[in-house]
Amino acid sequence: MTVRNSLLIILFLLITFSKIQAQFFFESAIGKPVQVGQIKGAEDVAFDAAGNIYVASGFSRCVMKFSPTGTPISQIGSGGNSDGQFNNPVAIAIDATGNIYVADAYKSQVLKFNNLGEFSGFLATYGSGNGKVNGPSGIAIDASGNIFVSDSENHRIQKFKSSGDYDTQWGTKGQGDTQFVTPRGIAVDAIGNVYVVDLGNARIMKFTNNGVLQNKWGSYGFGDGQFTYPNGIAVDASGNFYVSEQFSQYIQKFNIFGQSQGKFGAWGTDNNQFYFPKGLEFDKDGNLYVADRANDRVQKFTSAFVYSATIGTPLGDEQFDHAQGVTLDASGNIYVADGYNHQIQKFNSAGVFLTRWGGFGTGGNGKFNVPYDIAIDGNGDVYVVDGNDHVQKFRSSVVLEILKFNGVAALARVILNLTSPGE
C-alpha cells in the first residue's frame, strides 16, 4: 500500500468518524408542562354571566378559566405571534353574550374570543389612528355593550360600539383636564360613568360615557387618597371605587365622592398580602377579586375586606416559562435559566430536581428580571445575566449551603439573598 493510499484511508476514516460524532439522538427531557389552572403573572380578572372566573396570565401568555368556586376549567390562547395567540395579555373583559376581549400590551392588539374560547377576530390592532392601539392596558364594557380601551402609549381612551366599530375617543398626553400620561386601569359604573387610572399623573379621572370630565382625584404621595403607582380599578354596586397600588402593595377604597375610606393589604405572600396587585373586579355578589401579579394568584375578599379564597396555583418545581440558558458544573449538575419565572433551577446529572433560587426583582440581591444566560467557572461559582443589565455572581459555598438545607426553601432563599452578590 502506498503512502498516498494510506493517507487517503486515514482521511476517509477521520471524515467518517467526525460525521458519526456529529449525529445526536434524543435521550431525555427535563421539565414538566404547565397545567390548566396554573398562573404566572396574574394581570387581570373578569367574570361571565354564569360567574366563571377568567384570569389573564401574563407570563404564561394565556387566559385561564375557572368555575365560580375556583376549579380550573380550560385555557384560552397560547404564546405566539399567530392570530389568537398572546405575547403579554394584561387586561380582560367579557360582554353579556360571553364574548371575551383581551388586551395584549406587547403586541398592541385587542383580541376577541367567543364564549367557547375560540378566536374570532381583532377589536383593534397596532397604530395611532382611530380604532388603533399602542400598548393597551385596560378594558371595560358598559351595560349597552360599548367597549372602552385604555390606549396607554397613545395616552387616550377609545370607545367602540358593541358591534366592534370605532365610536369615539378622548385624551392627549399631558397633565390637564382630559389629558393622560399612560392611562392604565379602566372601569364603568352602573349608570355608565367611566373611571380611568391616570398612572403618570397619579390620579383617578371620572368621565361621562362620551368622555366629558366629571371629576378627578389624587396626587403623588403615600397618604390617604394619594398614589405612587396606581394600576387597577373597580367600582362596586354603590358607586364606591377601589384602586390597586402596585408598588405600595395595597388596595385603596373611595366613596362615591372620591373621599378615601381606607386601605387594606401589605407586601407579602400570605393571605391578604400582595406582591404587585393589578387588576380588580367585583362578582355579582359584591366580592372583590384582586389579581396578585407576582404571587401568581387571584385573591377573593368580601365587601368587608375579609380574605375569602385564592384562585389559581403558581408554576412548580421542574416547570419552565421560557428556559433561556443552560450550563453544567464539574459534577454534571444542570443549571437552567428559567426566564419568565425569574429564577434558576438546578438538577442533578440524571435530571432530578434539586433546588431553585431567585424570583422577580430589579435590584439584584439574588432576584432576577428574565435571566437569560448562565455560566460556571472552575471554582463552581455561578454567574447569571438578566434583563436588569447586570451579572450576579453566586459563590459555590452558597450553592452547597442551599443543598445542605434542600427542602427548606425559605431558609435557602434567605441565605442566598444575604450572600449572593458578587464583588
XYZ file of N, CA, C and O in Angstrom, residues 45-48 51-55 63-71 73 94 289 298 311:
92
model
N -58.629 40.139 35.993
C -59.646 39.130 36.273
C -60.991 39.648 35.789
O -61.257 40.857 35.816
N -61.837 38.729 35.298
C -63.164 39.095 34.803
C -64.115 37.924 35.014
O -63.678 36.787 35.289
N -65.430 38.190 34.856
C -66.454 37.163 35.075
C -67.417 37.134 33.897
O -67.720 38.166 33.300
N -67.921 35.929 33.589
C -69.010 35.842 32.626
C -70.343 35.807 33.377
O -70.388 35.861 34.615
N -70.825 33.389 36.189
C -69.962 33.502 37.353
C -68.609 32.842 37.199
O -67.816 32.827 38.145
N -68.325 32.290 36.010
C -66.999 31.725 35.780
C -65.944 32.828 35.817
O -66.204 33.970 35.416
N -64.763 32.465 36.290
C -63.690 33.421 36.524
C -62.636 33.267 35.416
O -62.189 32.158 35.124
N -62.229 34.391 34.844
C -61.206 34.397 33.794
C -60.025 35.226 34.274
O -60.202 36.352 34.740
N -58.826 34.675 34.151
C -57.620 35.348 34.627
C -56.639 35.505 33.474
O -56.280 34.512 32.823
N -55.116 32.936 28.854
C -56.186 33.240 29.796
C -56.643 31.930 30.415
O -56.904 30.957 29.695
N -56.709 31.876 31.735
C -57.166 30.692 32.441
C -58.625 30.879 32.869
O -58.989 31.929 33.402
N -59.442 29.835 32.649
C -60.842 29.879 33.034
C -61.077 28.953 34.219
O -60.637 27.798 34.218
N -61.787 29.481 35.246
C -62.111 28.733 36.447
C -63.623 28.757 36.668
O -64.308 29.686 36.236
N -64.122 27.762 37.369
C -65.529 27.765 37.767
C -65.730 28.829 38.845
O -64.760 29.371 39.393
N -66.994 29.143 39.202
C -67.230 30.133 40.268
C -66.603 29.757 41.602
O -66.356 30.634 42.438
N -66.324 28.475 41.810
C -65.678 28.044 43.057
C -64.169 27.945 42.933
O -63.493 27.541 43.874
N -63.630 28.301 41.757
C -62.180 28.305 41.586
C -61.597 27.031 41.021
O -60.365 26.880 40.987
N -62.417 26.115 40.533
C -61.908 24.886 39.915
C -61.445 25.173 38.491
O -62.202 25.756 37.705
N -60.910 25.070 34.629
C -61.744 24.512 33.564
C -60.954 24.380 32.264
O -60.876 23.297 31.686
N -65.519 40.825 29.571
C -66.460 39.887 28.949
C -67.808 40.572 28.809
O -68.313 41.176 29.765
N -62.253 40.708 43.728
C -61.163 39.823 43.307
C -59.968 40.682 42.908
O -60.115 41.658 42.170
N -55.032 34.910 42.214
C -56.094 35.893 42.407
C -56.656 35.678 43.797
O -56.961 34.540 44.180
N -57.597 31.833 44.030
C -57.850 31.165 42.756
C -56.534 31.033 42.015
O -55.781 32.013 41.883
